[in-house]
Amino acid sequence: QVRLVESGGGFVQAGGSLRLSCLASGDTSCMSDMNWYRQAPGKERELVAAVTSESSTYYSDSVKGRFTISRDDAKNTVYLQMNSLKPTDTAVYYCNVGLDKSSPFCKAQYNDVLGYWGQGTQVTVSS
């Protein structure tokens, strides 16, 4: 299993910055994509940013140009640098990792597992 612990959330004024971190522990050998999702009150959880094991990145249109995702595989950590924050960025931010099941070992270990989630960290942006 993989355990994910997010940190770095908090309260910030519009235009400010925050840096989220997500530390993975446990069996990290089969991890593939590392992702950040967010969920605002009354809304569905949405993908904000993703980074593959080859460091290709994806951003939702709402954060493109303001957020930067990165990963440090030596530290089993994924980061989300959030700049020019807006009140609409207020949400609980969740770390998520996918699993690469292309190897026999990983397929045997995680065949029925879609991925793992952290517990979430609150980000509140005031106007």
C-alpha positions in Angstrom: 0.0 0.0 0.0 0.9 3.6 -0.5 0.3 6.3 2.2 0.0 9.9 1.1 0.3 12.9 3.5 -0.3 16.4 2.2 0.9 19.6 3.8 1.2 23.3 3.0 -2.4 24.3 2.9 -3.6 27.4 4.7 -5.2 30.8 4.5 -3.9 33.4 2.1 -5.2 36.6 0.5 -5.9 36.9 -3.2 -2.8 37.2 -5.2 -0.7 35.3 -2.7 1.1 32.0 -3.0 1.1 28.6 -1.4 3.2 25.5 -1.9 1.6 22.1 -1.3 3.6 19.0 -0.7 2.6 15.4 -0.7 4.9 12.7 0.7 4.4 9.1 -0.3 5.4 6.3 1.9 5.0 2.5 2.0 5.4 0.5 -1.2 6.2 3.3 -3.7 7.8 1.0 -6.3 4.7 0.8 -8.5 3.7 4.5 -8.5 3.2 6.2 -11.8 1.4 9.5 -12.3 1.2 11.9 -9.3 -1.8 14.2 -9.3 -3.5 17.0 -7.4 -7.2 17.2 -7.3 -9.4 19.7 -5.5 -13.0 19.8 -4.2 -14.8 23.0 -3.4 -18.0 22.9 -1.2 -20.9 21.7 -3.2 -18.8 20.8 -6.2 -17.4 17.6 -7.6 -13.7 16.8 -7.2 -11.7 18.0 -10.2 -8.2 17.3 -11.5 -6.0 20.3 -11.1 -2.6 19.1 -12.3 -0.8 15.9 -13.0 2.8 14.8 -13.6 3.9 11.5 -15.1 6.8 9.4 -14.2 8.6 11.0 -17.2 7.8 14.4 -15.8 5.2 15.3 -18.5 2.7 17.7 -17.0 -1.0 18.5 -17.4 -2.9 21.5 -16.0 -6.6 22.3 -16.0 -7.5 25.5 -17.8 -8.5 27.2 -14.6 -4.9 27.0 -13.1 -2.7 27.0 -16.2 0.0 29.7 -16.0 -0.5 30.1 -12.2 0.2 26.6 -10.8 3.3 24.4 -11.3 3.4 20.7 -10.4 6.7 18.9 -9.9 7.9 15.7 -8.4 11.1 14.6 -6.6 11.2 10.8 -6.9 14.2 10.6 -4.6 12.0 12.0 -1.9 8.8 10.4 -3.1 7.2 13.8 -3.0 5.0 15.8 -5.4 4.6 19.5 -5.1 2.1 22.1 -6.2 3.3 25.7 -6.4 0.3 27.9 -6.5 0.8 31.6 -7.4 -1.7 34.4 -8.1 -4.3 32.6 -6.0 -7.9 33.6 -6.4 -10.9 33.1 -4.1 -12.2 30.5 -6.6 -9.1 28.4 -5.8 -10.6 27.8 -2.3 -11.0 24.1 -1.9 -9.7 21.0 -0.2 -6.7 19.8 -2.2 -6.0 16.1 -2.5 -3.0 14.2 -3.6 -3.5 11.1 -5.7 -1.1 8.6 -7.2 -1.7 6.1 -10.0 -0.1 2.7 -10.3 1.9 1.3 -13.2 0.7 -2.3 -13.6 2.9 -3.1 -16.6 5.3 -5.3 -14.6 4.2 -8.7 -13.3 5.0 -7.7 -9.8 2.9 -4.6 -9.8 0.0 -6.2 -11.6 0.0 -9.0 -9.0 0.2 -6.6 -6.1 -2.3 -3.9 -7.3 -4.5 -5.4 -10.0 -7.7 -4.3 -8.3 -6.4 -1.0 -7.0 -7.1 2.1 -9.0 -4.8 4.4 -7.0 -4.3 6.0 -3.6 -5.5 9.3 -2.0 -4.3 11.5 0.7 -6.5 13.0 3.4 -6.6 16.4 1.9 -5.4 19.9 2.9 -7.6 23.0 3.0 -6.7 26.0 0.9 -8.7 29.2 1.6 -8.1 32.3 -0.4 -9.8 35.5 0.8 -10.7 38.4 -1.5 
